Short mmCIF file of C-alpha atoms in Angstrom, two decimals:
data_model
loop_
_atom_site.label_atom_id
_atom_site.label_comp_id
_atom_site.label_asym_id
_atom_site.label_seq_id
_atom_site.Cartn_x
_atom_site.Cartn_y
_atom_site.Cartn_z
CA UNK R 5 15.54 -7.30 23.30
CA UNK R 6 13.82 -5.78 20.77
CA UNK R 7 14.37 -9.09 18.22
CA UNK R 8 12.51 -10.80 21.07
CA UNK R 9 9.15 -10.20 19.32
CA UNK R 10 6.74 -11.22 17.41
CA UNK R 11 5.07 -9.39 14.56
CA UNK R 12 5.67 -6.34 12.42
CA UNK R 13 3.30 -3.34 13.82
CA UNK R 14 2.60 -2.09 10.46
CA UNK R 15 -0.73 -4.04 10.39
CA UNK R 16 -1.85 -2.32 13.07
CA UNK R 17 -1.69 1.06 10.44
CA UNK R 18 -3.04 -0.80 7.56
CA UNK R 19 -5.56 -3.42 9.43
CA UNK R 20 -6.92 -1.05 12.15
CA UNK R 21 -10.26 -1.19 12.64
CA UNK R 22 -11.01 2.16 12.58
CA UNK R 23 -9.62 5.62 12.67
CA UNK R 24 -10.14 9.37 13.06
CA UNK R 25 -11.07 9.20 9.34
CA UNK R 26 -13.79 6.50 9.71
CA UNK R 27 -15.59 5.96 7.80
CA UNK R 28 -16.33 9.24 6.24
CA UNK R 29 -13.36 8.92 4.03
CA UNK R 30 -12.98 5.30 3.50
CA UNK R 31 -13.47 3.65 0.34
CA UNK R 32 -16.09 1.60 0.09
CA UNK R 33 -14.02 -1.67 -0.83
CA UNK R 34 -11.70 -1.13 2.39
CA UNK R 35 -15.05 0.02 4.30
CA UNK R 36 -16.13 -3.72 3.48
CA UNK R 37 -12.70 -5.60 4.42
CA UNK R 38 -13.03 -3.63 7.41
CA UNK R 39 -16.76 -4.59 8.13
CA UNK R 40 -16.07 -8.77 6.91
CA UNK R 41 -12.33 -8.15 9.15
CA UNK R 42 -14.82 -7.57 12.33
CA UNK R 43 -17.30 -10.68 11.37
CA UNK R 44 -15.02 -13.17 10.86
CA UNK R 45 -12.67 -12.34 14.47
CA UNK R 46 -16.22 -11.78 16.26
CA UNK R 47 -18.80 -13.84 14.54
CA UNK R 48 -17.55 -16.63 11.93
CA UNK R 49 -14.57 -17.67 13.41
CA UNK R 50 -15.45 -18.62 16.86
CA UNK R 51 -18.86 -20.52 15.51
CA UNK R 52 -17.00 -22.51 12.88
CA UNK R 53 -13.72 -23.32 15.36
CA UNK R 54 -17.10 -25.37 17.09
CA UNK R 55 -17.70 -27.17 14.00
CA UNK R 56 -15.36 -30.16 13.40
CA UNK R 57 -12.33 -29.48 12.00
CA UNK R 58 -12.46 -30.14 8.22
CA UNK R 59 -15.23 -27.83 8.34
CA UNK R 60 -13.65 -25.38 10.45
CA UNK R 61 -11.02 -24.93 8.40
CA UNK R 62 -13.01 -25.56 5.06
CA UNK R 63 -14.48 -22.33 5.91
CA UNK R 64 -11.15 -20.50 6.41
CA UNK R 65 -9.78 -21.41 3.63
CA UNK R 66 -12.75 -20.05 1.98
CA UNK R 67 -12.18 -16.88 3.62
CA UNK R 68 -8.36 -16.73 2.21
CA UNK R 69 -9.43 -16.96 -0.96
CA UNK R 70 -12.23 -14.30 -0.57
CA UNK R 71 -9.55 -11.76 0.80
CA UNK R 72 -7.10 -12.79 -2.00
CA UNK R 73 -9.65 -11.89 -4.55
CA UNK R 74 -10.87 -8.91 -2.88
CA UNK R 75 -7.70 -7.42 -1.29
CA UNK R 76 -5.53 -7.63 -5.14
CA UNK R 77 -3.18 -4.63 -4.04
CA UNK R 78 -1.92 -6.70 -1.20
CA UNK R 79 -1.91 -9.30 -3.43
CA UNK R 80 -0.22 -7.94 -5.89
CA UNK R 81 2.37 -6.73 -2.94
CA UNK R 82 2.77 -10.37 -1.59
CA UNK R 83 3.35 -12.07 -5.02
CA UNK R 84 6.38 -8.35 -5.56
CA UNK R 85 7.99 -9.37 -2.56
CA UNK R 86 8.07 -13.08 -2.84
CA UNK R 87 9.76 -13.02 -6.37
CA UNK R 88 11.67 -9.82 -5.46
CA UNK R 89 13.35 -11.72 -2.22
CA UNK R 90 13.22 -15.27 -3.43
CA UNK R 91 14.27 -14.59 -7.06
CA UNK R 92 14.59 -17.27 -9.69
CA UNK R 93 13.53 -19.40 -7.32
CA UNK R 94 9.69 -18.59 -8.01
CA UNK R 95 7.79 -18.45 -10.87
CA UNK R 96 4.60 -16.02 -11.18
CA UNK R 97 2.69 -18.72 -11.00
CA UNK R 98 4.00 -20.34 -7.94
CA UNK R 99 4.30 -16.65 -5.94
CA UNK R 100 0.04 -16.63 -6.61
CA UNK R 101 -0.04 -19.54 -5.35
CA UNK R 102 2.10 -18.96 -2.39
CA UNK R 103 0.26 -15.51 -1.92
CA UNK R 104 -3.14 -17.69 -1.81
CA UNK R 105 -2.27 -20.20 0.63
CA UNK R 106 -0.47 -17.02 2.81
CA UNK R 107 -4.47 -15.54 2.84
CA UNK R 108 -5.67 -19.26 3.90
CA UNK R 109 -3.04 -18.96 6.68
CA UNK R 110 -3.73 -16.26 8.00
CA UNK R 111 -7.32 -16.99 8.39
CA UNK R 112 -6.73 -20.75 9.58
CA UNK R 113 -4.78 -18.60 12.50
CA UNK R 114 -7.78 -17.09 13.88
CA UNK R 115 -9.55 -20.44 13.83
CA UNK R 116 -6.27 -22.02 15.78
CA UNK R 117 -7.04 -18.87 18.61
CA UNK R 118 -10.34 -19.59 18.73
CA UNK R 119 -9.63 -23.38 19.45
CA UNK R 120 -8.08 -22.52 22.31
CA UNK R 121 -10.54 -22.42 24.92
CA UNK R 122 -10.46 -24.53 27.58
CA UNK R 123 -7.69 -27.13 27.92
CA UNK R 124 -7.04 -26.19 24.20
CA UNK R 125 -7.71 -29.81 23.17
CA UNK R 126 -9.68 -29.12 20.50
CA UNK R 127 -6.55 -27.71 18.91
CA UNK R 128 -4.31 -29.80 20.84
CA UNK R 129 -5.26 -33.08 18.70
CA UNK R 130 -4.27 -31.12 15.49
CA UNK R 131 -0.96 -30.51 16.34
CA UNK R 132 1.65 -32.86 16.33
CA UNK R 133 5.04 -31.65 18.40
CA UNK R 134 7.88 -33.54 17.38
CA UNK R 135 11.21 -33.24 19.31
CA UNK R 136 9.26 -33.12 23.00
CA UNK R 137 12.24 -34.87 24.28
CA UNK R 138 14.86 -31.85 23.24
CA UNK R 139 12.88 -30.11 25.35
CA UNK R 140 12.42 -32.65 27.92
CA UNK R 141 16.56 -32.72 28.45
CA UNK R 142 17.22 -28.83 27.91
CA UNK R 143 15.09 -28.69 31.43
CA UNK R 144 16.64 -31.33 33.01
CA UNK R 145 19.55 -29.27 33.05
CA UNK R 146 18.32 -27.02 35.04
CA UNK R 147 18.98 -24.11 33.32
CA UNK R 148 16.20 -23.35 31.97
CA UNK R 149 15.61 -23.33 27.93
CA UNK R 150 14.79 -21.26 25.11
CA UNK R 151 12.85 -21.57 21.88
CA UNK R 152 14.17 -19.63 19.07
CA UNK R 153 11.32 -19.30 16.55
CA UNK R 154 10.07 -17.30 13.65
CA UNK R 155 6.69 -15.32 12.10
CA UNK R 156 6.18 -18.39 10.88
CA UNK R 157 2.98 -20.12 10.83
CA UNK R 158 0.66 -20.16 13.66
CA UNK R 159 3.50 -20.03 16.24
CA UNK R 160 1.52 -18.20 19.01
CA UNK R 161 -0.97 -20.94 19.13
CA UNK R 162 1.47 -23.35 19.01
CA UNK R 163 3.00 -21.79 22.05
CA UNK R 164 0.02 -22.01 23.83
CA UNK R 165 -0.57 -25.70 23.12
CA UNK R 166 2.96 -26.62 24.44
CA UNK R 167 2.38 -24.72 27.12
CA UNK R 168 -1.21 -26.39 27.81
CA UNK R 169 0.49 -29.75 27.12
CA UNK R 170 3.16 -29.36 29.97
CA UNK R 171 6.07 -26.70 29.43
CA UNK R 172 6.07 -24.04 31.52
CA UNK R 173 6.45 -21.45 28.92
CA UNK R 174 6.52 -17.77 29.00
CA UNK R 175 6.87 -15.22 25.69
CA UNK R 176 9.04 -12.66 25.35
CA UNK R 177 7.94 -9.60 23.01
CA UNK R 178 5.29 -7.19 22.43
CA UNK R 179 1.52 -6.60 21.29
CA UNK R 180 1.82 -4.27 18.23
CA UNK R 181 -1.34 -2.62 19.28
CA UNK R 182 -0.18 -1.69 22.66
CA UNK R 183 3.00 0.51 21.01
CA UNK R 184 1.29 1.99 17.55
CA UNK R 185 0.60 5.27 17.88
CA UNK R 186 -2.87 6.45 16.61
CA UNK R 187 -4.90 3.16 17.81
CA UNK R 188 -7.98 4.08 19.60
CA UNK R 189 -8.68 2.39 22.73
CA UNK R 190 -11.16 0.62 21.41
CA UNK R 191 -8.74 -1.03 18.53
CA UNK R 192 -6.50 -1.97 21.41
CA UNK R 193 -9.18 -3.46 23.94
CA UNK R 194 -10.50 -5.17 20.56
CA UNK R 195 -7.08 -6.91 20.35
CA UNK R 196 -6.94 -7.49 24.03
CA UNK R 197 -9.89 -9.69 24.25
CA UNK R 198 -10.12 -11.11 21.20
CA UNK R 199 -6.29 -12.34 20.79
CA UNK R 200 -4.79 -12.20 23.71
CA UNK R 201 -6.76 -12.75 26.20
CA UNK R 202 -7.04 -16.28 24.56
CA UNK R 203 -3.53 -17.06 23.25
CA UNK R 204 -2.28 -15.97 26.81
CA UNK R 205 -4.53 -17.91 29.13
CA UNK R 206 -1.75 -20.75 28.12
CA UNK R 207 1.48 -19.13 29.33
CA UNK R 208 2.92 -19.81 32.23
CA UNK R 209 3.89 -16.19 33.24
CA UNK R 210 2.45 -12.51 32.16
CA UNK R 211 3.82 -11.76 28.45
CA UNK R 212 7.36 -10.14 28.81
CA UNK R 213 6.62 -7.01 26.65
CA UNK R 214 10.20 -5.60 25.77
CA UNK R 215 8.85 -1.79 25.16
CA UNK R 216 11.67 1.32 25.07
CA UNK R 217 12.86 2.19 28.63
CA UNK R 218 12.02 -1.10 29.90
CA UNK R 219 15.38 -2.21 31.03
CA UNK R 220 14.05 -5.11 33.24
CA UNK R 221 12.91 -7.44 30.09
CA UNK R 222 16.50 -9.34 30.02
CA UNK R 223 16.46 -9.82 33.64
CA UNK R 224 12.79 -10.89 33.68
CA UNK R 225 13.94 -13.40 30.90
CA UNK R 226 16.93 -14.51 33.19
CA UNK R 227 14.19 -15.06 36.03
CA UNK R 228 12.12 -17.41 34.22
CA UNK R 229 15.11 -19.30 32.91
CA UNK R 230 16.50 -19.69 36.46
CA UNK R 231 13.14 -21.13 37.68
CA UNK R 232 13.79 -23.80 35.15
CA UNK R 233 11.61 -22.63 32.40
CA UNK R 234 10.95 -21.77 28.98
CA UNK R 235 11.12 -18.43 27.24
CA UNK R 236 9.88 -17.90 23.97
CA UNK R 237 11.51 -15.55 21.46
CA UNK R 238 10.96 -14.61 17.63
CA UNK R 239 14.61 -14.17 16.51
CA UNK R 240 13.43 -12.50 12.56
CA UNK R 241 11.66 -9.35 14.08
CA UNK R 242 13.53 -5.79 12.59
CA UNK R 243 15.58 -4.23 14.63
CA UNK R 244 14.23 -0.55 16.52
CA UNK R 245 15.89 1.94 14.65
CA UNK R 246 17.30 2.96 18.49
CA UNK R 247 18.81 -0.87 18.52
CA UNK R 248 20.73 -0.77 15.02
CA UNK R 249 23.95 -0.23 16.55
CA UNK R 250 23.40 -3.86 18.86
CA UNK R 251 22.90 -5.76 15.50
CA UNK R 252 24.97 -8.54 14.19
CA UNK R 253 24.82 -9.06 10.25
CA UNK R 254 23.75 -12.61 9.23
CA UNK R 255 22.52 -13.79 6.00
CA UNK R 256 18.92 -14.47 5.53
CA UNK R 257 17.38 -15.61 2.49
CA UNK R 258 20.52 -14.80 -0.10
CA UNK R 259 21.19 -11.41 1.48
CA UNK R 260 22.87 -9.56 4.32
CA UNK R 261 20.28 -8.70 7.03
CA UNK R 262 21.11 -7.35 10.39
CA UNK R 263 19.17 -8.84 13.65
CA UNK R 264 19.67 -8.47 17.59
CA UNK R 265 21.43 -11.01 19.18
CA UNK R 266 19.37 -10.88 22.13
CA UNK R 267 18.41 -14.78 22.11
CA UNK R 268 21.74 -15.52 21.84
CA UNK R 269 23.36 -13.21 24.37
CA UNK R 270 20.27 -14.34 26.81
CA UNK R 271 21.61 -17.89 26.41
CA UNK R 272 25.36 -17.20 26.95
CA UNK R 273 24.47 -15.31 30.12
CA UNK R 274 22.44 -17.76 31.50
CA UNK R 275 23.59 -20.87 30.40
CA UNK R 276 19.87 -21.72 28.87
CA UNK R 277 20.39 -23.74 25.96
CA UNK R 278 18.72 -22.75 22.52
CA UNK R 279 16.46 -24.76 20.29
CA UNK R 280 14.56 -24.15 17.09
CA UNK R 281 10.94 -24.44 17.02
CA UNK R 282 8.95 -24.01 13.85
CA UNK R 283 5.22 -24.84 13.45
CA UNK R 284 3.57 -25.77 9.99
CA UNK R 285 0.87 -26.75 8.64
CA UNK R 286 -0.35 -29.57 6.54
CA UNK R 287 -1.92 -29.61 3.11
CA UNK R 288 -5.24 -30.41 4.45
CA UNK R 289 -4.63 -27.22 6.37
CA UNK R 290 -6.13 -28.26 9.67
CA UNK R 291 -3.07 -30.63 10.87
CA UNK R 292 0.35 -28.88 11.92
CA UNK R 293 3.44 -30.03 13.09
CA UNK R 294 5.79 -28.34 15.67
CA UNK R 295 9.19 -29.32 15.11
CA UNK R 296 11.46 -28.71 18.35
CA UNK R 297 15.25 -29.13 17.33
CA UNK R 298 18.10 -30.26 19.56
CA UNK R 299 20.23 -27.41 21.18
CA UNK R 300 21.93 -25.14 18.92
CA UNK R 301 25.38 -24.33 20.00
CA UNK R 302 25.22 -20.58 21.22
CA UNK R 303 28.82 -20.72 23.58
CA UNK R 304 31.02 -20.04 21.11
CA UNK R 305 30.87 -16.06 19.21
CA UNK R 306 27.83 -14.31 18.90
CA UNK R 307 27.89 -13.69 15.61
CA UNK R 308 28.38 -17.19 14.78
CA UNK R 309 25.95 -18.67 17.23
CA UNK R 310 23.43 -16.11 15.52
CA UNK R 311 24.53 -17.14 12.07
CA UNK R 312 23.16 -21.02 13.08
CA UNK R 313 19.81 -19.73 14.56
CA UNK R 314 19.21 -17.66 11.29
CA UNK R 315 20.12 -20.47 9.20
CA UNK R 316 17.49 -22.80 10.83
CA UNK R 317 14.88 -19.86 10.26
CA UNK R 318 16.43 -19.57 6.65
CA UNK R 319 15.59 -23.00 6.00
CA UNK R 320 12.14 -22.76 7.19
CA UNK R 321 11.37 -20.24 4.98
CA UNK R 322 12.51 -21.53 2.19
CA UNK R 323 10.88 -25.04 2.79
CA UNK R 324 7.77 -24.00 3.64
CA UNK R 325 7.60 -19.62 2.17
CA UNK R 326 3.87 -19.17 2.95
CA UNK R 327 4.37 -19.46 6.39
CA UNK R 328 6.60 -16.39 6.81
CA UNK R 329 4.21 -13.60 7.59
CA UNK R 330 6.55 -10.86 6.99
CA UNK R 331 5.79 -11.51 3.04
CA UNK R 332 2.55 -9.42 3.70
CA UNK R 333 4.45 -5.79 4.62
CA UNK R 334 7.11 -4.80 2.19
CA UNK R 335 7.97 -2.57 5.07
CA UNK R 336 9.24 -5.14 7.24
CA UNK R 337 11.12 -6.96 4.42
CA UNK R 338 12.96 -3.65 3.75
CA UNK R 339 13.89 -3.05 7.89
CA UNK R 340 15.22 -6.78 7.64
CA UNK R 341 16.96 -5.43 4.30
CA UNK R 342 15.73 -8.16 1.76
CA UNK R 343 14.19 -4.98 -0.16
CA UNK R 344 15.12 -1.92 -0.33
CA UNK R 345 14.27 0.99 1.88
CA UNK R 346 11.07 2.17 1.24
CA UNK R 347 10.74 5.53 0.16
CA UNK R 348 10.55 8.81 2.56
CA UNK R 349 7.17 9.02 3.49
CA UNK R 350 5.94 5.28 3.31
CA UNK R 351 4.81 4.01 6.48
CA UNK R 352 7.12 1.62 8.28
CA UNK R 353 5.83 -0.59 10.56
CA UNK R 354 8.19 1.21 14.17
CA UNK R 355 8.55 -1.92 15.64
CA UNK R 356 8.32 -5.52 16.18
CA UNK R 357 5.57 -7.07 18.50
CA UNK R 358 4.48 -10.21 19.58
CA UNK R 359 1.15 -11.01 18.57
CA UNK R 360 0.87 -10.53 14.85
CA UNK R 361 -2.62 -8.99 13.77
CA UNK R 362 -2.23 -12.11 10.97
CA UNK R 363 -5.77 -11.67 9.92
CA UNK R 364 -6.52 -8.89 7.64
CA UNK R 365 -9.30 -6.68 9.01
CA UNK R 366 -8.53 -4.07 6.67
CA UNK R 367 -6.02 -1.88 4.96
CA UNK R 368 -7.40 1.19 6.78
CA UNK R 369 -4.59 3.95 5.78
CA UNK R 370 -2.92 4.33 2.44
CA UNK E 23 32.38 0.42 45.45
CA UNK E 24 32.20 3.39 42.66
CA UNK E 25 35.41 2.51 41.41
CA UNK E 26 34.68 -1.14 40.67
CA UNK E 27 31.05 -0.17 38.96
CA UNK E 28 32.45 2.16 36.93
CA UNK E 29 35.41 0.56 35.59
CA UNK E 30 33.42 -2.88 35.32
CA UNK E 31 30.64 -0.71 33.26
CA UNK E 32 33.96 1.48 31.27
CA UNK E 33 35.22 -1.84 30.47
CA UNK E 34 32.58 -4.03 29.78
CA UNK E 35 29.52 -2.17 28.73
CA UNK E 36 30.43 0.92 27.08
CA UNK E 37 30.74 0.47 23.60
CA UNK E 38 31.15 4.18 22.34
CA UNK E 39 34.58 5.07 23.59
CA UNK E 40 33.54 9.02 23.49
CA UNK E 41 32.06 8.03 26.94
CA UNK E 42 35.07 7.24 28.62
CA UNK E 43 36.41 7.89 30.85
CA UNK E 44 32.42 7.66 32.49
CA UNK E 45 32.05 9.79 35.23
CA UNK E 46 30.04 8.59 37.93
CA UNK E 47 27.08 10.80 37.28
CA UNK E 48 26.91 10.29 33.78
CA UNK E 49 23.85 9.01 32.65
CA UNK E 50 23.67 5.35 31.80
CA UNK E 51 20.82 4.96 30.10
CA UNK E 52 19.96 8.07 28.37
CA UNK E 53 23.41 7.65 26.41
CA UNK E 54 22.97 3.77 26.11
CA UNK E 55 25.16 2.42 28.12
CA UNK E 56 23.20 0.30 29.74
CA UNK E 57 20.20 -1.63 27.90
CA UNK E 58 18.18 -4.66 29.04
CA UNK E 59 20.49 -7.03 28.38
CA UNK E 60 23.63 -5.06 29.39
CA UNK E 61 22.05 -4.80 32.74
CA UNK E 62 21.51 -8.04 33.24
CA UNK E 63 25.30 -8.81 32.59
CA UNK E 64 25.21 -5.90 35.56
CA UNK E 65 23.45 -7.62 37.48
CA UNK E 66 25.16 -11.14 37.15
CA UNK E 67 28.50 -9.09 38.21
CA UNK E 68 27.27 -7.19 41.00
CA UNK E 69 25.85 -10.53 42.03
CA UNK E 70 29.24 -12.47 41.73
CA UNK E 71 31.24 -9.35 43.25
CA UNK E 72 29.44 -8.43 45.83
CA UNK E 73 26.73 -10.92 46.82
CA UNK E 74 23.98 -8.51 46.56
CA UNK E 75 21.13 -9.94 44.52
CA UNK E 76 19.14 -7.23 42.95
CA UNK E 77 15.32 -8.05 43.34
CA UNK E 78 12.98 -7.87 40.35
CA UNK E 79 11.02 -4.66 41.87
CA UNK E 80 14.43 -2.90 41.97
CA UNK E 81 14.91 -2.98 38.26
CA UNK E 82 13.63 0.52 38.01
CA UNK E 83 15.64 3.30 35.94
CA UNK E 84 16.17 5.06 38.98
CA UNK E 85 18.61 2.88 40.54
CA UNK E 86 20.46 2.75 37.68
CA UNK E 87 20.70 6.24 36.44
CA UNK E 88 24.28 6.36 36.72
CA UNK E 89 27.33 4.87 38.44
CA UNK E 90 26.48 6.71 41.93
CA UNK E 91 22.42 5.68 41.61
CA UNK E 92 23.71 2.32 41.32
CA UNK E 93 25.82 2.09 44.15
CA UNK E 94 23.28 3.93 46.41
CA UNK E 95 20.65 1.46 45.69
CA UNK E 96 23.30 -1.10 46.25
CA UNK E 97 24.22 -0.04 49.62
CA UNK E 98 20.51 -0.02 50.56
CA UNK E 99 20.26 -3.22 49.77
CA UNK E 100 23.07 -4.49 51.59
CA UNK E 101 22.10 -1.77 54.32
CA UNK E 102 18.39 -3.62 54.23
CA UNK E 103 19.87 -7.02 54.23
CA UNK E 104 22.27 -6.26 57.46
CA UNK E 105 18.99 -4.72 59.50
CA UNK E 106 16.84 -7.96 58.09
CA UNK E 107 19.73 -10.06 59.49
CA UNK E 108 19.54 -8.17 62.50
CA UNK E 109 15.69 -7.95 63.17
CA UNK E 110 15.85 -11.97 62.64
CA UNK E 111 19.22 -12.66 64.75
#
């Protein structure tokens, strides 16, 4: 269930907030992402998610830009992998600009967490969910349902809000900083409370965290579909290397990419029906939408039923391409196979997870 | 019991033929037989075979090591089940 997942670990090596090194050997510019990373989670964010929201996210925004300024190797990376995967499609021009608003989003993300306290209205009366009543008749069927989504905008929050508004929900995936190897505790307990803790008071079960060895996750899954509820899966995340041999090839974005059918296989054993969920957000950058889709047909061959969930993800991405997180590591991009392998020696992010570190504390490790 | 796991898991679940014929001891999950999902389609048979239900605290590696941990933890449960009835009737 590896696919089940969320975000690429390799932030966790190149965002960590510290490390054996630290900070005797870090530069001085990564010393200071590092050091503005910590104020914004601890400090900024969580005093301007108080403020109203054009100022709350005013300020984000602001913070985007300062990052995409500051931060022009991963800038520089975004912009490569957006024209390298999207092609003609893009102009140089239109890939800054993409790479910009991809530094707002990920900023505007933390403010989303942090407007999740309580009842999570103050986040609640940004977002619009459209298609409530696919959802509404997937349950009445008793079986259960599940939401096929994407790294794709602030879908964790989103979660949590259609959770808070009513729908049982429960995710299925894992916390990158509770598999990468090297994190100090203190990274991890970091992560805990200050994403977590908060995106997770809105579930209606403990996270399903699909981690090597634990061969309970389907059947966990299976429970929560049986009591009539809904699981939440990422279907984009690269494949383990140890799951290669379970993936189906599909085409994603022009090119051949190979996935786990887990959400699908999950639905044809359970009967659960499967619907597309995709979160964006607005120009203003404080409104989003959640668009819940009617049930894709999953009954027939896997590989087919697969092909139609990657083609709703496909056309996310290429509607709305600042939304996909995985632009930021060319590492993912080349374990999905829209670039090429990276070469021996580059770090690859080892596995999918579910909470995406989507705000750039720092690139800590070469 | 054996011989229905093991040619329900030969048939259905192995997917490199070098494993067959599978022995009863083989391991299952060290070669890869059986993953999360594979055992749930394990469990959904076992469930529709035998009417044993396999409770969420079972789902431990132990009890499905191989073909012979499987049915051993099956027979408990059906074993536990019989004395439950029995204690209540």
């Amino acid at each position: 269930m590896g696919e089940a997942a969320t975000k690429a670990a390799g932030f966790a090596h190149r965002w960590r907030l510290g490390s054996a090194d630290w900070p005797g050997t870090v530069p001085a510019g990564q010393l200071l992402r590092r050091t503005e990373g910590l104020a914004y989670w601890l400090v900024v964010a969580p005093l301007a998610a108080r403020l109203p929201a054009r100022f709350a996210y005013r300020v984000a925004c602001w913070r985007g830009d300062w990052s995409f300024q500051y931060w022009p190797e991963k800038r520089s990376e975004i912009v490569r992998n957006l024209r390298q995967v999207l092609g003609d499609e893009l102009g140089p021009e239109e890939a800054e600009r993409l790479a910009r608003d991809l530094f707002r989003f990920i900023s505007c993300e933390v403010i989303d967490v942090m407007r999740l306290r309580g009842r999570a209205s103050s986040l609640g009366r940004l977002v619009e969910i459209r298609g409530r009543e696919h959802l509404d008749a997937a349950l009445a069927g008793g079986k259960g349902a599940i939401l096929c989504t994407a790294h794709f905008g602030s879908h964790l929050s989103a979660f949590s809000l259609l959770h808070a508004s009513g729908f049982p929900l429960t995710t299925l995936g894992r916390w990158w900083w509770n598999y990468t190897p090297g994190l100090s505790s203190a990274e991890r307990r970091f992560w805990d409370l200050a994403y977590a803790r908060r995106v997770l008071r809105h579930r209606q079960r403990p996270n399903i965290e699909p981690f090597p060895g634990r061969i309970q996750v389907a059947a966990q899954a299976a429970a929560v579909l049986r009591a009539n509820e809904v699981v939440m899966i990422c279907g984009d995340a690269p494949p383990l290397d140890a799951d290669r041999p379970r993936t189906i090839e599909v085409s994603l974005l022009g090119r051949k990419t190979k996935l786990l059918p887990g959400v699908v296989t999950l639905a044809q054993l359970t009967g659960a029906p499967v619907l597309m969920a995709f979160v964006h957000r607005s120009a203003d950058y404080r409104r989003q939408v959640l668009e819940i889709s009617p049930p894709v047909p999953v009954q027939d061959e896997t590989a087919m039923a697969l092909g139609r969930c990657v083609a709703a993800m496909d056309t996310a991405i290429r509607t709305r391409p600042a939304h996909w997180f995985f632009w930021f590591e060319t590492s993912d991009l080349a374990r999905l196979g829209l670039l090429p392998a990276a070469p021996t020696g580059t770090a690859i992010s080892p596995q999918p997870a579910v909470g995406e570190p989507t705000v750039p504390l720092e690139k800590g490790e070469a | 019991m054996e011989a229905v796991i093991n040619d329900y898991i030969s048939r259905e679940l192995v997917q490199d033929p070098t494993l067959l014929p599978l022995g009863n001891a083989t391991p299952l999950l060290e070669t890869g037989v059986l993953d999360s999902l594979s055992l749930l389609r394990l469990m959904l048979f076992v469930q529709e075979h035998f009417g044993i239900e396999v409770d969420d605290v079972d789902l431990v590696p132990e009890n499905f090591a191989s073909v012979d941990a499987i049915c051993a933890y099956l027979r408990s449960r059906a074993g536990g089940r019989a004395g439950q009835a029995g204690a209540h009737g």
